[in-house]
Amino acid sequence: MAGKRIVVLASGEGTNFQALIDAVAGGKLSATLAALVSDRKECGALERAKRNGIKAISFPRTPSNRGNYFEEFLAIIDGLKPDLIVLAGFMKIFPDWFILKFPMKIINTHPSLLPCFGGTGFYGLHVHERVIESGARISGCTAHFVIPAVDAGPIILQRSVAVEDNDTPESLSERVKEVEHEALVEAVYIVLQGNYRISGKRVLHPE
Ligand code: GAR
């Protein structure tokens, strides 16, 4: 997998992106972080890219690109020649045609145990709010391939955490991120190695 180019897309703080930076720096992933692309003008993930000498591209939606935002986004991504695209807290939903340009080359990390608490409207702290409201005692994260149906692609791996009685969306988010960082690195490792097979909604790989 050496030399494989990863393009990371993120909208927020970028702690999952940081986990990928650390994994590459520490030799756990032998790949290149080709760029961080964000739909925000400014965010923690963009700052982390700049601090680590990784190409940082900010491409927010504006009145002038509104009509062809995703076409222009595609041109940016194509220009980066990615082997793998990682959505690490990326809050825009791509149109189906965009996803179909990269079959099984986009993976996402989601902060719940899919298929629960996923789909349109389930992102960031909203997910944790809904988990707490539901009374669920277990939550977690899911790394999965991206297909045109939101949060419904084949599951690469999941990690669980307990939902505590006094959890707030923020505290649950923190606890989920602790396991999510490691899970995302492992999912990227599995996909870059290519040592897996997709069987329905499940991704089979040696443990
Ligand atoms: C992560 O918990 C990720 O699962 C979630 O946003 C957070 C980003 O944190 N993604 C979604 O909700 C996508 N539907 P980070 O910016 O610290 O990596």
Coordinates of C-alpha atoms and ligand atoms in Angstrom, one line a residue:
M1 CA 0.0 0.0 0.0
A2 CA 3.0 2.3 0.1
G3 CA 2.6 5.3 -2.2
K4 CA -1.2 5.0 -2.1
R5 CA -2.8 8.5 -2.1
I6 CA -5.4 9.3 0.5
V7 CA -7.6 12.4 0.2
V8 CA -9.4 13.3 3.4
L9 CA -12.6 15.4 3.5
A10 CA -13.6 17.1 6.7
S11 CA -15.7 19.9 8.0
G12 CA -14.9 20.1 11.7
E13 CA -12.3 19.8 14.4
G14 CA -10.4 17.2 12.5
T15 CA -9.6 14.8 15.3
N16 CA -10.2 11.8 13.0
F17 CA -8.0 13.4 10.4
Q18 CA -5.3 13.9 13.1
A19 CA -5.5 10.1 13.8
L20 CA -4.7 9.5 10.2
I21 CA -1.8 12.0 10.3
D22 CA -0.4 10.3 13.4
A23 CA -0.8 6.8 11.8
V24 CA 1.1 7.9 8.7
A25 CA 3.8 9.6 10.8
G26 CA 4.1 6.6 13.1
G27 CA 4.3 4.1 10.2
K28 CA 1.0 2.3 10.9
L29 CA -0.2 3.4 7.5
S30 CA 2.3 3.6 4.7
A31 CA 0.4 5.9 2.5
T32 CA 0.5 9.6 1.5
L33 CA -2.1 12.1 2.8
A34 CA -2.4 13.9 -0.5
A35 CA -4.7 16.7 0.7
L36 CA -7.4 17.7 3.2
V37 CA -10.4 19.2 1.4
S38 CA -13.0 21.0 3.4
D39 CA -16.4 22.6 2.6
R40 CA -15.7 25.2 5.3
K41 CA -13.8 28.4 4.9
E42 CA -12.0 27.7 8.2
C43 CA -12.0 24.7 10.5
G44 CA -9.8 22.7 12.8
A45 CA -9.1 20.1 10.1
L46 CA -7.7 22.7 7.7
E47 CA -5.5 24.1 10.4
R48 CA -4.2 20.6 11.2
A49 CA -3.4 20.1 7.5
K50 CA -1.4 23.4 7.4
R51 CA 0.4 22.6 10.6
N52 CA 1.5 19.2 9.3
G53 CA 2.6 20.3 5.8
I54 CA -0.4 18.7 4.1
K55 CA -2.1 20.4 1.2
A56 CA -5.2 22.2 2.6
I57 CA -8.0 23.1 0.2
S58 CA -11.0 25.0 1.4
F59 CA -13.9 24.9 -1.0
P60 CA -17.1 26.3 0.6
R61 CA -20.4 26.6 -1.3
T62 CA -20.9 30.3 -2.4
P63 CA -23.5 32.1 -4.5
S64 CA -21.2 31.9 -7.5
N65 CA -20.5 28.1 -7.4
R66 CA -23.9 27.1 -6.1
G67 CA -25.2 25.8 -9.4
N68 CA -22.2 23.5 -10.1
Y69 CA -20.7 23.0 -6.6
F70 CA -20.3 19.3 -6.9
E71 CA -19.0 19.4 -10.5
E72 CA -16.2 21.8 -9.3
F73 CA -15.7 19.6 -6.2
L74 CA -15.2 16.6 -8.5
A75 CA -12.6 18.5 -10.6
I76 CA -10.6 19.3 -7.4
I77 CA -10.7 15.6 -6.2
D78 CA -9.9 14.2 -9.6
G79 CA -6.9 16.6 -9.8
L80 CA -5.6 15.0 -6.5
K81 CA -5.6 11.5 -8.1
P82 CA -6.8 9.7 -4.9
D83 CA -6.6 6.0 -4.4
L84 CA -8.9 6.4 -1.4
I85 CA -11.2 9.2 -0.3
V86 CA -11.9 9.3 3.5
L87 CA -14.8 11.2 4.9
A88 CA -13.6 12.1 8.3
G89 CA -16.4 14.3 9.7
F90 CA -17.5 15.7 6.3
M91 CA -20.9 17.2 6.6
K92 CA -22.1 17.5 3.0
I93 CA -24.0 14.8 1.3
F94 CA -22.7 14.0 -2.2
P95 CA -25.1 13.5 -5.1
D96 CA -25.4 9.9 -6.3
W97 CA -23.5 10.6 -9.6
F98 CA -20.5 11.8 -7.6
I99 CA -20.3 8.7 -5.4
L100 CA -20.7 6.5 -8.5
K101 CA -17.5 8.0 -9.9
F102 CA -15.6 6.4 -7.1
P103 CA -17.1 2.9 -6.6
M104 CA -15.8 1.5 -3.2
K105 CA -13.1 4.1 -3.1
I106 CA -14.9 6.4 -0.6
I107 CA -15.1 5.4 3.1
N108 CA -16.9 7.3 5.9
T109 CA -16.8 7.3 9.6
H110 CA -20.1 7.7 11.4
P111 CA -20.6 8.3 15.1
S112 CA -23.2 5.5 15.8
L113 CA -23.7 1.8 15.3
L114 CA -25.2 1.8 11.9
P115 CA -27.8 1.0 10.7
C116 CA -29.2 2.8 13.8
F117 CA -29.0 6.5 14.0
G118 CA -27.9 7.1 10.5
G119 CA -29.2 8.7 7.3
T120 CA -30.0 12.3 6.4
G121 CA -30.1 14.6 9.4
F122 CA -27.9 12.3 11.5
Y123 CA -24.6 14.0 11.8
G124 CA -22.2 15.2 14.5
L125 CA -23.8 16.0 17.9
H126 CA -27.3 15.4 16.6
V127 CA -26.5 11.7 16.4
H128 CA -25.5 11.6 20.1
E129 CA -28.6 13.6 21.1
R130 CA -30.8 11.1 19.4
V131 CA -28.9 8.2 20.9
I132 CA -29.3 9.6 24.5
E133 CA -33.0 10.4 23.9
S134 CA -33.6 6.9 22.7
G135 CA -32.5 5.3 25.9
A136 CA -30.0 3.1 24.1
R137 CA -27.3 1.9 26.5
I138 CA -24.7 1.2 23.8
S139 CA -23.4 3.4 21.0
G140 CA -20.2 3.5 19.0
C141 CA -18.9 4.2 15.6
T142 CA -19.0 2.6 12.1
A143 CA -16.5 2.8 9.3
H144 CA -18.2 1.9 6.0
F145 CA -18.0 2.2 2.3
V146 CA -20.0 5.1 0.8
I147 CA -22.8 4.2 -1.6
P148 CA -25.5 6.4 -3.0
A149 CA -27.9 5.6 0.0
V150 CA -26.8 7.8 3.0
D151 CA -24.9 5.8 5.7
A152 CA -26.0 2.5 4.2
G153 CA -22.8 1.1 2.5
P154 CA -21.0 -2.1 3.5
I155 CA -19.7 -2.0 7.0
I156 CA -16.0 -2.4 7.4
L157 CA -15.8 -2.3 11.2
Q158 CA -17.5 -1.0 14.3
R159 CA -16.5 -0.2 17.9
S160 CA -18.9 0.2 20.8
V161 CA -19.0 2.3 23.9
A162 CA -21.4 2.4 26.8
V163 CA -23.9 5.3 27.1
E164 CA -23.7 6.5 30.7
D165 CA -26.7 7.8 32.7
N166 CA -25.2 11.3 32.9
D167 CA -24.0 11.5 29.3
T168 CA -24.5 14.7 27.4
P169 CA -24.1 14.7 23.6
E170 CA -20.7 16.3 24.1
S171 CA -19.5 13.7 26.6
L172 CA -20.8 10.8 24.5
S173 CA -19.2 12.3 21.4
E174 CA -15.8 12.4 23.2
R175 CA -16.1 8.8 24.3
V176 CA -17.1 7.7 20.8
K177 CA -14.2 9.6 19.2
E178 CA -11.7 7.7 21.5
V179 CA -12.6 4.4 19.8
E180 CA -13.4 6.0 16.4
H181 CA -9.9 7.3 15.8
E182 CA -8.4 3.8 16.1
A183 CA -11.3 2.2 14.1
L184 CA -10.8 4.7 11.2
V185 CA -7.1 4.0 11.0
E186 CA -7.8 0.2 11.0
A187 CA -10.5 0.5 8.4
V188 CA -8.1 2.6 6.1
Y189 CA -5.4 0.0 6.7
I190 CA -7.8 -2.9 5.7
V191 CA -9.0 -1.1 2.5
L192 CA -5.5 0.0 1.4
Q193 CA -4.2 -3.6 1.9
G194 CA -7.0 -4.8 -0.3
N195 CA -7.3 -7.9 1.7
Y196 CA -11.1 -7.9 2.0
R197 CA -14.2 -9.0 0.2
I198 CA -17.7 -7.4 0.2
S199 CA -20.5 -9.8 0.9
G200 CA -23.8 -7.9 0.9
K201 CA -23.6 -5.3 3.6
R202 CA -20.6 -6.9 5.3
V203 CA -17.0 -6.5 4.5
L204 CA -15.1 -9.7 5.1
H205 CA -11.5 -9.4 6.2
P206 CA -9.1 -11.5 8.3
E207 CA -9.1 -10.2 11.9
Ligands
GAR1 C1 -16.9 12.3 14.0 O1 -17.4 11.8 15.2 C2 -17.6 11.7 12.8 O2 -18.0 10.4 13.1 C3 -18.8 12.6 12.6 O3 -18.3 13.9 12.9 C4 -17.3 13.8 13.9 C5 -16.1 14.6 13.4 O4 -15.1 14.8 14.4 N1 -19.3 12.4 11.3 C6 -20.6 12.5 11.0 O5 -21.4 12.8 11.8 C7 -20.9 12.2 9.6 N2 -22.3 11.9 9.4 P1 -13.7 15.3 14.1 O6 -13.8 16.5 13.2 O7 -13.1 15.6 15.4 O8 -12.9 14.2 13.4

